[in-house]
Amino acid sequence: MGLVTSKSEKPVLKLSPQGDYLSWDDCYAGIHWMARTGGGKTTAASVLAAGLLRGQAGGCVTVAKSSDIALWKHYAKKHGRSESIVLFDENAGFNFLDYDLARHGMDGASGSVVEALMKVIDAARNTSSAASHRPGDVFWEDSMRECLRYTIPALYAANGSVSIPDIIRFVSTAPATLRDPVDRAWQARSFMYKKLNAALCEPKVPMSEAALTNAISFWSERWASMPEKTKGNVVATISSTLDRFNHGKLNRAFCQRTTIVPELSLGGMVTLLAMPTHTWNEVGVIAQKIFKFYFIRMVLTRNSLPQKYRDRPLFIFSDEAQETVDSEDG
Ligand SMILES: Nc1ncnc2c1ncn2[C@@H]1O[C@H](COP(=O)(O)OP(=O)(O)O)[C@@H](O)[C@H]1O
Ligand SMILES: [Mg+2]
């Protein structure tokens, strides 16, 4: 498990009758349990869970086994925190695109939304048995990031919102050649052309002239002159990974309404990511990684919030952490 929040030497747990104790600062450094199966990791970690709950911490709990949900409900009841538990299950939703754009607007569309989508694509690719990392992936990553950076702001400007199906349609109708952008037949059938035109002539959210000029010249010149194979791979990767959000559990959890946001933890709520990886498989892994990514980002930026939102200790608790661990977990 890892913890991220402000400094405090105050005790979380008494460790000995002589007055030794585990402080919040100790916890913020991150605590890990390593032992063989049946070695007592879950049992030992339950003592820390008790300290965190009794210390009124807010948090996010990843769930590998279905039984972890009942276990955490049991911990919460035992330590007087039943009211603080929120389940992110089939009935809950977190529309991360709406959430990001509502908070950051056009700045978010060109920055944080792009990074979040890169994270989503990464999580989806890393958990997919078919699409493992290949040599030269840094290059693919840069190409995909660039592609998204010139997609999201334009769609946001044209529509005032961004949806996964629109991202897929936009990149799938990019020009294949340098002639396409000036070809009337291509213009008539290209969704990208329509949206860039709307962003230019009748924007719902205005985009800076420089940013729009960059986007138009990227698609009509740089993209159009890229090798066929590169374009094909970038579009295929974006389409196939994001297509998972067009149906099923990922669509319900992340593309519909929002009932849960990471900020709930600032008021002391503990979100159980009740999408057990052992039963939801890849979808559970992707879903938990996405929420965890936004949770960490919220914690890292909370210093810009009023003081009353900055003081509460916050935690991420992951039993069987190998299932959902990620590069930014500290
Ligand atoms: N200190 C201990 N002494 C005796 N039994 C223990 C101790 N810690 C754990 N156990 C028991 O060992 C079993 C496995 O513990 P568990 O915490 O689930 O292991 P892990 O999470 O490492 O797989 C459980 O039945 C638990 O009750
Ligand atoms: Mg265990």
PDB file of C-alpha atoms and ligand atoms in Angstrom, residues 35-44 319, ligand 1:
ATOM      1  CA  ALA A  35       5.435 -12.830   2.561  1.00  0.00           C
ATOM      2  CA  ARG A  36       4.474 -16.124   0.983  1.00  0.00           C
ATOM      3  CA  THR A  37       0.821 -17.033   0.412  1.00  0.00           C
ATOM      4  CA  GLY A  38      -0.740 -17.631   3.824  1.00  0.00           C
ATOM      5  CA  GLY A  39       2.163 -15.796   5.452  1.00  0.00           C
ATOM      6  CA  GLY A  40      -0.083 -13.360   7.348  1.00  0.00           C
ATOM      7  CA  LYS A  41       0.044 -10.266   5.090  1.00  0.00           C
ATOM      8  CA  THR A  42      -3.703  -9.577   5.027  1.00  0.00           C
ATOM      9  CA  THR A  43      -3.975 -10.227   8.754  1.00  0.00           C
ATOM     10  CA  ALA A  44      -1.081  -7.898   9.610  1.00  0.00           C
ATOM     11  CA  ASP A 319      -4.044  -5.967  -0.830  1.00  0.00           C
TER      12      ASP A 319
HETATM   13  N1  LIG B   1       0.374 -14.151  13.662  1.00  0.00           N
HETATM   14  C1  LIG B   1      -0.395 -15.182  13.303  1.00  0.00           C
HETATM   15  N2  LIG B   1      -0.487 -16.291  14.076  1.00  0.00           N
HETATM   16  C2  LIG B   1      -1.261 -17.332  13.735  1.00  0.00           C
HETATM   17  N3  LIG B   1      -2.003 -17.375  12.605  1.00  0.00           N
HETATM   18  C3  LIG B   1      -1.977 -16.311  11.782  1.00  0.00           C
HETATM   19  C4  LIG B   1      -1.162 -15.167  12.073  1.00  0.00           C
HETATM   20  N4  LIG B   1      -1.329 -14.284  11.070  1.00  0.00           N
HETATM   21  C5  LIG B   1      -2.184 -14.848  10.187  1.00  0.00           C
HETATM   22  N5  LIG B   1      -2.579 -16.064  10.628  1.00  0.00           N
HETATM   23  C6  LIG B   1      -3.496 -16.962   9.923  1.00  0.00           C
HETATM   24  O1  LIG B   1      -2.840 -17.442   8.746  1.00  0.00           O
HETATM   25  C7  LIG B   1      -3.752 -17.561   7.679  1.00  0.00           C
HETATM   26  C8  LIG B   1      -3.247 -16.797   6.469  1.00  0.00           C
HETATM   27  O2  LIG B   1      -3.121 -15.420   6.811  1.00  0.00           O
HETATM   28  P1  LIG B   1      -3.340 -14.257   5.762  1.00  0.00           P
HETATM   29  O3  LIG B   1      -3.200 -12.995   6.530  1.00  0.00           O
HETATM   30  O4  LIG B   1      -4.594 -14.457   5.002  1.00  0.00           O
HETATM   31  O5  LIG B   1      -2.091 -14.495   4.821  1.00  0.00           O
HETATM   32  P2  LIG B   1      -1.686 -13.808   3.434  1.00  0.00           P
HETATM   33  O6  LIG B   1      -2.520 -12.596   3.260  1.00  0.00           O
HETATM   34  O7  LIG B   1      -0.229 -13.506   3.553  1.00  0.00           O
HETATM   35  O8  LIG B   1      -1.931 -14.842   2.372  1.00  0.00           O
HETATM   36  C9  LIG B   1      -5.096 -17.034   8.177  1.00  0.00           C
HETATM   37  O9  LIG B   1      -5.931 -18.140   8.516  1.00  0.00           O
HETATM   38  C10 LIG B   1      -4.724 -16.231   9.402  1.00  0.00           C
HETATM   39  O10 LIG B   1      -5.787 -16.250  10.352  1.00  0.00           O
END
